[in-house]
Coordinates of C-alpha atoms in Angstrom, one line a residue:
M1 CA -5.3 -55.9 55.6
D2 CA -5.4 -59.6 55.6
G3 CA -8.9 -60.9 55.2
W4 CA -10.3 -57.5 54.4
Q5 CA -10.2 -57.7 50.6
R6 CA -7.8 -54.8 50.3
P7 CA -10.4 -51.9 50.0
N8 CA -7.8 -49.2 49.2
P9 CA -4.2 -49.8 48.0
H10 CA -2.9 -46.7 49.7
L11 CA -4.3 -47.7 53.1
D12 CA -3.1 -51.2 52.6
R13 CA 0.4 -50.0 51.9
A14 CA 0.3 -47.8 55.0
L15 CA -0.7 -50.8 57.1
E16 CA 2.2 -52.7 55.7
L17 CA 4.7 -50.0 56.6
V18 CA 3.3 -49.1 60.1
S19 CA 3.8 -51.7 62.8
E20 CA 0.7 -52.9 64.5
D21 CA 2.1 -52.0 67.9
F22 CA 3.0 -48.4 66.9
A23 CA 0.5 -46.3 68.9
G24 CA 1.3 -43.0 67.2
L25 CA -0.8 -43.8 64.1
H26 CA -3.1 -46.5 65.4
T27 CA -6.2 -44.2 65.7
D28 CA -5.6 -42.5 62.3
L29 CA -5.2 -45.8 60.5
S30 CA -8.2 -47.3 62.3
T31 CA -10.4 -44.4 61.3
A32 CA -9.1 -44.4 57.8
G33 CA -9.9 -48.0 57.3
A34 CA -13.4 -47.5 58.6
D35 CA -13.9 -44.5 56.3
V36 CA -12.8 -46.6 53.3
F37 CA -15.3 -49.3 54.1
L38 CA -18.1 -46.8 54.8
A39 CA -17.4 -44.9 51.6
S40 CA -17.6 -48.1 49.6
G41 CA -21.0 -49.0 51.1
Q42 CA -19.7 -51.7 53.5
P43 CA -20.8 -50.5 56.9
R44 CA -20.7 -54.0 58.4
K45 CA -17.0 -54.4 57.4
A46 CA -16.3 -51.0 58.9
L47 CA -17.9 -52.1 62.2
R48 CA -15.9 -55.4 62.2
W49 CA -12.7 -53.5 61.3
L50 CA -13.1 -51.0 64.2
H51 CA -14.1 -53.8 66.6
S52 CA -10.8 -55.6 65.8
R53 CA -8.8 -52.4 66.4
I54 CA -10.3 -51.1 69.6
V55 CA -8.6 -52.2 72.8
V56 CA -10.8 -52.0 75.9
P57 CA -8.7 -50.0 78.4
A58 CA -7.8 -51.1 81.9
K59 CA -8.2 -47.5 83.2
P60 CA -11.3 -45.3 82.7
S61 CA -11.3 -42.6 80.0
F62 CA -8.5 -44.2 77.9
N63 CA -8.8 -45.4 74.3
E64 CA -12.1 -43.5 73.9
D65 CA -11.1 -41.8 70.7
L66 CA -12.4 -44.5 68.4
L67 CA -15.7 -44.9 70.1
V68 CA -17.4 -42.2 68.0
D69 CA -16.4 -43.9 64.8
F70 CA -17.4 -47.3 66.2
A71 CA -20.8 -46.0 67.2
H72 CA -21.2 -44.4 63.8
A73 CA -20.3 -47.6 62.0
A74 CA -22.8 -49.5 64.2
A75 CA -25.5 -47.0 63.4
E76 CA -24.8 -47.2 59.6
T77 CA -24.8 -51.0 59.8
A78 CA -28.1 -51.0 61.7
R79 CA -29.7 -48.6 59.3
A80 CA -28.6 -50.6 56.3
A81 CA -30.1 -53.7 57.9
R82 CA -33.4 -51.9 58.6
D83 CA -33.5 -50.7 55.0
A84 CA -33.1 -54.3 53.8
E85 CA -35.6 -55.6 56.4
D86 CA -32.8 -57.9 57.7
A87 CA -33.7 -58.3 61.4
N88 CA -30.8 -60.6 62.0
A89 CA -28.2 -58.2 60.7
E90 CA -29.8 -55.4 62.7
A91 CA -29.6 -57.5 65.9
Q92 CA -26.0 -58.3 65.2
A93 CA -25.1 -54.7 64.8
L94 CA -26.8 -53.8 68.1
A95 CA -25.1 -56.8 69.8
T96 CA -21.7 -55.8 68.6
L97 CA -22.2 -52.3 69.9
D98 CA -23.6 -53.4 73.3
E99 CA -20.9 -56.1 73.8
L100 CA -18.0 -53.7 73.5
L101 CA -19.7 -50.9 75.5
A102 CA -20.5 -53.4 78.3
R103 CA -16.8 -54.2 78.6
W104 CA -15.9 -50.5 78.9
P105 CA -14.8 -49.7 82.4
T106 CA -16.9 -46.5 82.7
E107 CA -19.4 -44.4 80.8
P108 CA -17.3 -43.0 77.9
F109 CA -16.4 -39.3 77.7
T110 CA -17.1 -38.5 81.3
S111 CA -13.8 -36.7 81.9
E112 CA -11.7 -34.2 80.0
R113 CA -8.6 -35.7 78.3
P114 CA -5.8 -34.0 76.3
D115 CA -5.8 -36.7 73.6
V116 CA -9.5 -36.2 72.7
V117 CA -9.6 -32.9 70.8
D118 CA -13.0 -31.9 72.3
T119 CA -14.5 -34.2 74.8
A120 CA -17.9 -32.4 74.8
M121 CA -18.1 -32.7 71.0
A122 CA -17.0 -36.4 71.1
K123 CA -19.5 -37.2 73.8
A124 CA -22.4 -35.5 72.0
L125 CA -21.6 -37.3 68.7
Y126 CA -21.1 -40.6 70.5
R127 CA -24.5 -40.4 72.3
A128 CA -26.3 -39.4 69.2
E129 CA -24.8 -42.2 67.1
V130 CA -25.6 -44.8 69.8
A131 CA -29.2 -43.6 69.9
R132 CA -29.4 -43.8 66.1
C133 CA -28.0 -47.3 66.1
R134 CA -30.6 -48.4 68.7
G135 CA -33.4 -46.5 67.2
E136 CA -34.1 -44.7 70.5
A137 CA -36.4 -41.8 71.0
G138 CA -35.0 -38.3 71.6
Q139 CA -32.6 -38.3 68.6
I140 CA -33.6 -34.8 67.5
Q141 CA -32.4 -33.3 70.8
L142 CA -29.2 -35.4 70.7
W143 CA -28.3 -34.2 67.2
R144 CA -29.1 -30.6 68.1
R145 CA -26.7 -30.9 71.0
A146 CA -24.1 -32.4 68.7
I147 CA -24.5 -29.5 66.2
D148 CA -23.9 -27.0 69.0
R149 CA -20.8 -28.9 70.3
C150 CA -19.3 -29.3 66.8
H151 CA -20.0 -25.6 66.1
A152 CA -18.3 -24.5 69.3
A153 CA -15.3 -26.7 68.4
G154 CA -15.1 -25.3 64.8
A155 CA -15.5 -28.8 63.4
L156 CA -17.2 -28.1 60.1
W157 CA -17.6 -31.6 58.7
P158 CA -19.1 -33.3 61.8
E159 CA -21.3 -30.2 62.3
A160 CA -22.6 -30.7 58.7
T161 CA -23.1 -34.4 59.3
S162 CA -25.0 -33.7 62.5
R163 CA -27.3 -31.3 60.7
L164 CA -28.0 -34.0 58.2
R165 CA -28.8 -36.6 60.9
C166 CA -30.9 -34.1 62.8
A167 CA -32.9 -33.4 59.6
E168 CA -33.3 -37.2 59.1
A169 CA -34.6 -37.6 62.7
M170 CA -37.1 -34.8 62.2
L171 CA -38.4 -36.1 58.9
A172 CA -38.7 -39.6 60.5
T173 CA -41.2 -38.0 63.0
G174 CA -43.2 -36.4 60.2
S175 CA -41.8 -32.9 60.7
R176 CA -41.9 -30.7 57.6
T177 CA -40.9 -27.4 59.3
S178 CA -38.6 -24.8 57.8
T179 CA -36.0 -26.0 60.4
V180 CA -35.5 -29.2 58.3
S181 CA -35.0 -27.1 55.2
E182 CA -32.4 -24.9 56.9
L183 CA -30.6 -27.9 58.4
L184 CA -30.2 -29.4 55.0
R185 CA -29.2 -26.2 53.3
Q186 CA -26.5 -25.5 55.8
A187 CA -25.2 -29.0 55.6
H188 CA -25.2 -28.8 51.8
A189 CA -23.4 -25.4 51.8
T190 CA -20.6 -26.9 54.1
A191 CA -20.3 -30.0 52.0
V192 CA -19.9 -27.9 48.8
E193 CA -17.3 -25.7 50.6
L194 CA -15.3 -28.7 51.8
G195 CA -15.6 -30.6 48.6
A196 CA -17.2 -33.5 50.6
Q197 CA -19.0 -35.2 47.7
P198 CA -20.3 -38.3 49.5
L199 CA -21.9 -36.0 52.2
R200 CA -23.2 -33.7 49.5
N201 CA -24.8 -36.6 47.7
E202 CA -26.5 -37.8 50.8
V203 CA -27.8 -34.3 51.6
E204 CA -29.1 -33.9 48.1
S205 CA -30.8 -37.3 48.1
L206 CA -32.6 -36.6 51.3
A207 CA -33.6 -33.1 50.1
R208 CA -35.1 -34.6 46.9
M209 CA -37.1 -37.2 48.9
A210 CA -38.4 -34.5 51.2
R211 CA -39.0 -32.1 48.3
I212 CA -36.8 -29.4 49.7
T213 CA -34.9 -27.1 47.5
L214 CA -31.3 -26.5 48.3
R215 CA -30.9 -23.6 45.9
E216 CA -29.6 -20.4 47.5
P217 CA -31.1 -16.9 46.7
A218 CA -29.0 -15.1 44.1
A219 CA -29.3 -11.7 42.5
I220 CA -31.1 -11.7 39.2
A221 CA -28.8 -10.6 36.4
D222 CA -29.5 -7.0 35.5
T223 CA -29.8 -7.4 31.7
P224 CA -31.9 -5.1 29.5
R225 CA -34.5 -7.8 29.2
V226 CA -34.7 -8.2 32.9
Q227 CA -34.8 -4.5 33.4
G228 CA -37.8 -4.2 31.1
A229 CA -39.8 -7.1 32.6
L230 CA -39.1 -6.3 36.2
A231 CA -38.8 -2.5 36.0
S232 CA -41.9 -1.9 38.1
L233 CA -40.6 -3.9 41.1
T234 CA -39.1 -2.2 44.1
A235 CA -35.6 -3.2 45.4
R236 CA -37.3 -5.1 48.2
E237 CA -39.6 -6.9 45.8
R238 CA -36.7 -7.9 43.6
E239 CA -34.9 -9.2 46.6
I240 CA -37.9 -11.3 47.7
L241 CA -38.3 -12.5 44.1
T242 CA -34.8 -14.1 44.4
F243 CA -36.1 -16.0 47.4
L244 CA -39.1 -17.2 45.4
V245 CA -36.7 -18.4 42.7
A246 CA -34.8 -20.4 45.4
G247 CA -38.1 -22.0 46.5
R248 CA -38.3 -20.4 49.9
T249 CA -41.6 -20.1 51.9
N250 CA -42.9 -16.8 53.2
H251 CA -41.8 -17.8 56.7
E252 CA -38.3 -18.6 55.5
I253 CA -38.1 -15.3 53.7
A254 CA -39.4 -13.4 56.7
T255 CA -36.8 -15.1 58.9
A256 CA -33.9 -14.3 56.5
L257 CA -34.9 -10.7 56.0
V258 CA -36.0 -10.1 59.6
I259 CA -39.5 -8.9 58.6
S260 CA -42.9 -10.2 59.3
T261 CA -44.6 -13.0 57.3
K262 CA -47.5 -10.6 56.6
T263 CA -45.1 -8.1 55.1
V264 CA -43.6 -10.8 52.9
S265 CA -47.1 -11.8 51.8
V266 CA -47.9 -8.2 50.8
H267 CA -44.7 -8.1 48.7
V268 CA -45.4 -11.4 47.0
T269 CA -48.9 -10.2 46.1
N270 CA -47.4 -7.0 44.6
I271 CA -44.8 -9.1 42.6
L272 CA -47.6 -11.3 41.1
R273 CA -49.6 -8.2 40.1
K274 CA -46.7 -6.3 38.6
T275 CA -45.3 -9.3 36.7
G276 CA -48.7 -10.5 35.5
T277 CA -48.3 -13.9 37.1
S278 CA -50.8 -15.9 39.1
T279 CA -48.7 -17.9 41.5
R280 CA -45.4 -17.6 43.2
V281 CA -44.1 -20.6 41.2
E282 CA -45.0 -18.8 38.0
A283 CA -43.3 -15.6 39.1
A284 CA -40.2 -17.5 40.1
A285 CA -40.2 -19.4 36.7
L286 CA -40.5 -16.0 34.9
A287 CA -37.5 -14.6 36.7
D288 CA -35.5 -17.7 36.2
R289 CA -36.2 -17.7 32.4
L290 CA -35.3 -14.0 32.2
A291 CA -32.0 -14.5 34.1
T292 CA -30.9 -17.5 32.0
S293 CA -32.1 -16.3 28.6
R294 CA -29.3 -15.7 26.1
D295 CA -31.5 -13.5 23.9
N296 CA -30.8 -10.2 25.8

């Protein structure tokens, strides 16, 4: 990777072994290079790298497969510039995106192609990333569409990433609904399942800033100490207590258990009375201490 400061020795070796004009691995190596730069916190280099690798096609609908990655790199570059209050860098990212797209023969992803795994998914991701780069309105709806398309394609990682971006877009508008919490929890669960540590870190960081707990409800260990302290709780009340420990709101509990919010409120009141606690946080803390205590 001449001039690219050799970001990864394995990728660099692959590029030495694979001829530049070998089309079979061009897309994979281009994407890998961009991923290396993005993972190392160098979105501007990722954008430059992809720009150097993308060939504008003579015919419509060809060579579109790298446009999603290109739009993503442009969006990350623009966001980094905004965070640094660097108007020139932001303008450059937008100009790089617009310059390439202006030379594209047609609107990307307007026809089905066998070499694009799922055109509908690619199109949704591309449009959402372009809007994120440009800071356009309507990003929530675009990311929701991307989530749906990724889910239909069975693409777990881009679906989780789309959930994260949708949550970001909602928080940017001041939304603090349970939908944001659920988006981040689902994205986090997928990141954990896939072992995608960078994605997991990003989700956890946003959740901390938004004061959203990612903890999942888990059964309280049935130790003698727990049995004694929570003996008066019904099975349903113990179930709801696990949601309190996980930091869920009444609305979120009601949605998860398919009961009314009013019913949840009644159960919470009973839990407080039976455990001798004054608030849901205090009740959750009691249950957490009982479950983790070694003195049983």
